Amino acid sequence: ELTEDRRKELIKVAHQRAEEGRVAVRAVRRHAKEELQKLKKEHEIGEDDERGGEIDLQKITDRHVHEIDENLQRKEAELSEV
């Protein structure tokens, strides 16, 4: 049985971990976007491919951030149960 204070601490930790996850996902997106720009600069892909890649990248990023948020809500609810 967890005390109320311990539950609050664990929820705070869960929020911190979720933010770390969001930051990590955004870092991967940034790296992938830089690679797309590099490929375009080297004329290995065209503007349309670069733009399409950026759109797909954003969709993937949004999906992963949404999963992190859902997991956080689930964990928060689990920790809040008495």
GROMACS .gro file of N, CA and C in nm:
model
  246
    1GLU      N    1   0.086  -0.119   0.000
    1GLU     CA    2   0.000   0.000   0.000
    1GLU      C    3   0.090   0.125   0.000
    2LEU      N    4   0.066   0.213  -0.094
    2LEU     CA    5   0.145   0.334  -0.106
    2LEU      C    6   0.079   0.449  -0.030
    3THR      N    7   0.162   0.533   0.032
    3THR     CA    8   0.107   0.651   0.097
    3THR      C    9   0.074   0.755  -0.009
    4GLU      N   10  -0.006   0.852   0.028
    4GLU     CA   11  -0.045   0.959  -0.065
    4GLU      C   12   0.078   1.035  -0.115
    5ASP      N   13   0.171   1.064  -0.023
    5ASP     CA   14   0.293   1.135  -0.062
    5ASP      C   15   0.375   1.054  -0.161
    6ARG      N   16   0.386   0.923  -0.138
    6ARG     CA   17   0.463   0.837  -0.229
    6ARG      C   18   0.397   0.832  -0.366
    7ARG      N   19   0.263   0.827  -0.369
    7ARG     CA   20   0.191   0.828  -0.497
    7ARG      C   21   0.222   0.956  -0.574
    8LYS      N   22   0.220   1.069  -0.505
    8LYS     CA   23   0.248   1.198  -0.570
    8LYS      C   24   0.391   1.200  -0.625
    9GLU      N   25   0.485   1.144  -0.547
    9GLU     CA   26   0.624   1.138  -0.593
    9GLU      C   27   0.635   1.054  -0.720
   10LEU      N   28   0.569   0.939  -0.720
   10LEU     CA   29   0.575   0.850  -0.836
   10LEU      C   30   0.509   0.911  -0.958
   11ILE      N   31   0.400   0.984  -0.938
   11ILE     CA   32   0.335   1.053  -1.050
   11ILE      C   33   0.428   1.159  -1.106
   12LYS      N   34   0.497   1.229  -1.017
   12LYS     CA   35   0.594   1.330  -1.061
   12LYS      C   36   0.706   1.266  -1.143
   13VAL      N   37   0.755   1.152  -1.098
   13VAL     CA   38   0.859   1.079  -1.171
   13VAL      C   39   0.806   1.035  -1.307
   14ALA      N   40   0.681   0.988  -1.311
   14ALA     CA   41   0.621   0.945  -1.438
   14ALA      C   42   0.614   1.061  -1.536
   15HIS      N   43   0.578   1.179  -1.486
   15HIS     CA   44   0.573   1.298  -1.572
   15HIS      C   45   0.713   1.332  -1.626
   16GLN      N   46   0.814   1.321  -1.539
   16GLN     CA   47   0.951   1.349  -1.583
   16GLN      C   48   0.996   1.251  -1.690
   17ARG      N   49   0.965   1.123  -1.669
   17ARG     CA   50   1.003   1.020  -1.767
   17ARG      C   51   0.930   1.042  -1.900
   18ALA      N   52   0.804   1.080  -1.892
   18ALA     CA   53   0.728   1.105  -2.015
   18ALA      C   54   0.790   1.222  -2.092
   19GLU      N   55   0.829   1.327  -2.021
   19GLU     CA   56   0.892   1.441  -2.088
   19GLU      C   57   1.025   1.401  -2.150
   20GLU      N   58   1.102   1.318  -2.079
   20GLU     CA   59   1.228   1.269  -2.135
   20GLU      C   60   1.201   1.189  -2.263
   21GLY      N   61   1.094   1.112  -2.264
   21GLY     CA   62   1.058   1.036  -2.382
   21GLY      C   63   1.021   1.126  -2.499
   22ARG      N   64   0.943   1.231  -2.470
   22ARG     CA   65   0.904   1.326  -2.575
   22ARG      C   66   1.028   1.395  -2.633
   23VAL      N   67   1.120   1.434  -2.546
   23VAL     CA   68   1.243   1.500  -2.590
   23VAL      C   69   1.324   1.405  -2.678
   24ALA      N   70   1.332   1.278  -2.639
   24ALA     CA   71   1.406   1.180  -2.717
   24ALA      C   72   1.343   1.161  -2.856
   25VAL      N   73   1.210   1.153  -2.861
   25VAL     CA   74   1.141   1.138  -2.989
   25VAL      C   75   1.169   1.259  -3.078
   26ARG      N   76   1.164   1.378  -3.020
   26ARG     CA   77   1.191   1.499  -3.099
   26ARG      C   78   1.336   1.503  -3.147
   27ALA      N   79   1.429   1.451  -3.067
   27ALA     CA   80   1.569   1.447  -3.108
   27ALA      C   81   1.587   1.354  -3.228
   28VAL      N   82   1.518   1.241  -3.226
   28VAL     CA   83   1.525   1.149  -3.339
   28VAL      C   84   1.466   1.215  -3.463
   29ARG      N   85   1.354   1.287  -3.444
   29ARG     CA   86   1.292   1.358  -3.558
   29ARG      C   87   1.389   1.460  -3.616
   30ARG      N   88   1.454   1.536  -3.529
   30ARG     CA   89   1.549   1.639  -3.574
   30ARG      C   90   1.663   1.575  -3.653
   31HIS      N   91   1.716   1.464  -3.602
   31HIS     CA   92   1.826   1.396  -3.671
   31HIS      C   93   1.780   1.345  -3.808
   32ALA      N   94   1.663   1.285  -3.814
   32ALA     CA   95   1.612   1.233  -3.941
   32ALA      C   96   1.586   1.346  -4.039
   33LYS      N   97   1.536   1.459  -3.990
   33LYS     CA   98   1.510   1.573  -4.077
   33LYS      C   99   1.642   1.628  -4.133
   34GLU      N  100   1.744   1.632  -4.050
   34GLU     CA  101   1.876   1.676  -4.097
   34GLU      C  102   1.929   1.582  -4.206
   35GLU      N  103   1.905   1.452  -4.190
   35GLU     CA  104   1.948   1.356  -4.291
   35GLU      C  105   1.872   1.379  -4.422
   36LEU      N  106   1.743   1.408  -4.414
   36LEU     CA  107   1.665   1.438  -4.535
   36LEU      C  108   1.722   1.561  -4.606
   37GLN      N  109   1.752   1.665  -4.528
   37GLN     CA  110   1.807   1.787  -4.586
   37GLN      C  111   1.944   1.760  -4.650
   38LYS      N  112   2.023   1.675  -4.586
   38LYS     CA  113   2.154   1.640  -4.640
   38LYS      C  114   2.139   1.566  -4.774
   39LEU      N  115   2.045   1.472  -4.779
   39LEU     CA  116   2.020   1.398  -4.903
   39LEU      C  117   1.975   1.491  -5.015
   40LYS      N  118   1.890   1.589  -4.981
   40LYS     CA  119   1.843   1.684  -5.082
   40LYS      C  120   1.959   1.769  -5.131
   41LYS      N  121   2.042   1.813  -5.038
   41LYS     CA  122   2.156   1.897  -5.074
   41LYS      C  123   2.253   1.823  -5.166
   42GLU      N  124   2.265   1.693  -5.143
   42GLU     CA  125   2.354   1.611  -5.226
   42GLU      C  126   2.284   1.561  -5.353
   43HIS      N  127   2.164   1.609  -5.376
   43HIS     CA  128   2.084   1.576  -5.495
   43HIS      C  129   2.052   1.427  -5.505
   44GLU      N  130   2.044   1.359  -5.390
   44GLU     CA  131   2.006   1.218  -5.391
   44GLU      C  132   1.854   1.203  -5.385
   45ILE      N  133   1.786   1.305  -5.335
   45ILE     CA  134   1.640   1.308  -5.338
   45ILE      C  135   1.597   1.447  -5.384
   46GLY      N  136   1.474   1.456  -5.432
   46GLY     CA  137   1.422   1.585  -5.477
   46GLY      C  138   1.344   1.653  -5.366
   47GLU      N  139   1.295   1.775  -5.397
   47GLU     CA  140   1.217   1.851  -5.299
   47GLU      C  141   1.090   1.779  -5.259
   48ASP      N  142   1.024   1.716  -5.357
   48ASP     CA  143   0.899   1.645  -5.326
   48ASP      C  144   0.925   1.529  -5.229
   49ASP      N  145   1.033   1.456  -5.253
   49ASP     CA  146   1.067   1.345  -5.163
   49ASP      C  147   1.103   1.396  -5.024
   50GLU      N  148   1.175   1.508  -5.020
   50GLU     CA  149   1.211   1.565  -4.890
   50GLU      C  150   1.085   1.606  -4.815
   51ARG      N  151   0.995   1.675  -4.883
   51ARG     CA  152   0.872   1.721  -4.818
   51ARG      C  153   0.787   1.602  -4.773
   52GLY      N  154   0.776   1.502  -4.861
   52GLY     CA  155   0.700   1.383  -4.824
   52GLY      C  156   0.760   1.313  -4.704
   53GLY      N  157   0.893   1.307  -4.701
   53GLY     CA  158   0.962   1.246  -4.587
   53GLY      C  159   0.938   1.323  -4.459
   54GLU      N  160   0.936   1.455  -4.469
   54GLU     CA  161   0.911   1.538  -4.350
   54GLU      C  162   0.769   1.517  -4.298
   55ILE      N  163   0.674   1.506  -4.390
   55ILE     CA  164   0.534   1.483  -4.350
   55ILE      C  165   0.522   1.348  -4.280
   56ASP      N  166   0.582   1.243  -4.340
   56ASP     CA  167   0.578   1.110  -4.278
   56ASP      C  168   0.647   1.112  -4.143
   57LEU      N  169   0.759   1.181  -4.135
   57LEU     CA  170   0.834   1.192  -4.010
   57LEU      C  171   0.750   1.257  -3.901
   58GLN      N  172   0.677   1.362  -3.937
   58GLN     CA  173   0.592   1.430  -3.839
   58GLN      C  174   0.479   1.339  -3.792
   59LYS      N  175   0.421   1.262  -3.883
   59LYS     CA  176   0.314   1.168  -3.846
   59LYS      C  177   0.366   1.064  -3.747
   60ILE      N  178   0.485   1.011  -3.775
   60ILE     CA  179   0.545   0.912  -3.686
   60ILE      C  180   0.574   0.974  -3.549
   61THR      N  181   0.628   1.094  -3.550
   61THR     CA  182   0.658   1.166  -3.426
   61THR      C  183   0.531   1.187  -3.344
   62ASP      N  184   0.426   1.236  -3.410
   62ASP     CA  185   0.299   1.260  -3.341
   62ASP      C  186   0.244   1.132  -3.280
   63ARG      N  187   0.254   1.021  -3.356
   63ARG     CA  188   0.202   0.894  -3.306
   63ARG      C  189   0.277   0.850  -3.180
   64HIS      N  190   0.409   0.864  -3.181
   64HIS     CA  191   0.488   0.822  -3.065
   64HIS      C  192   0.466   0.914  -2.945
   65VAL      N  193   0.454   1.042  -2.967
   65VAL     CA  194   0.425   1.134  -2.857
   65VAL      C  195   0.288   1.103  -2.797
   66HIS      N  196   0.192   1.071  -2.884
   66HIS     CA  197   0.057   1.035  -2.838
   66HIS      C  198   0.063   0.908  -2.752
   67GLU      N  199   0.142   0.810  -2.794
   67GLU     CA  200   0.156   0.687  -2.716
   67GLU      C  201   0.217   0.716  -2.579
   68ILE      N  202   0.316   0.804  -2.576
   68ILE     CA  203   0.377   0.842  -2.448
   68ILE      C  204   0.272   0.907  -2.358
   69ASP      N  205   0.193   0.997  -2.414
   69ASP     CA  206   0.089   1.065  -2.335
   69ASP      C  207  -0.015   0.966  -2.283
   70GLU      N  208  -0.055   0.870  -2.368
   70GLU     CA  209  -0.152   0.769  -2.324
   70GLU      C  210  -0.095   0.684  -2.211
   71ASN      N  211   0.031   0.643  -2.225
   71ASN     CA  212   0.095   0.564  -2.120
   71ASN      C  213   0.105   0.642  -1.990
   72LEU      N  214   0.133   0.770  -2.000
   72LEU     CA  215   0.141   0.855  -1.880
   72LEU      C  216   0.004   0.861  -1.812
   73GLN      N  217  -0.101   0.883  -1.889
   73GLN     CA  218  -0.235   0.889  -1.830
   73GLN      C  219  -0.272   0.757  -1.763
   74ARG      N  220  -0.240   0.647  -1.828
   74ARG     CA  221  -0.269   0.514  -1.771
   74ARG      C  222  -0.193   0.494  -1.641
   75LYS      N  223  -0.064   0.530  -1.640
   75LYS     CA  224   0.017   0.513  -1.520
   75LYS      C  225  -0.031   0.605  -1.407
   76GLU      N  226  -0.070   0.726  -1.444
   76GLU     CA  227  -0.120   0.821  -1.345
   76GLU      C  228  -0.248   0.766  -1.280
   77ALA      N  229  -0.337   0.712  -1.361
   77ALA     CA  230  -0.462   0.656  -1.309
   77ALA      C  231  -0.431   0.536  -1.218
   78GLU      N  232  -0.335   0.454  -1.262
   78GLU     CA  233  -0.297   0.337  -1.184
   78GLU      C  234  -0.240   0.378  -1.048
   79LEU      N  235  -0.157   0.481  -1.046
   79LEU     CA  236  -0.097   0.525  -0.921
   79LEU      C  237  -0.197   0.598  -0.831
   80SER      N  238  -0.300   0.655  -0.891
   80SER     CA  239  -0.400   0.730  -0.814
   80SER      C  240  -0.502   0.639  -0.746
   81GLU      N  241  -0.511   0.514  -0.792
   81GLU     CA  242  -0.605   0.421  -0.731
   81GLU      C  243  -0.565   0.393  -0.588
   82VAL      N  244  -0.664   0.389  -0.502
   82VAL     CA  245  -0.637   0.362  -0.360
   82VAL      C  246  -0.672   0.219  -0.327
   0.00000   0.00000   0.00000
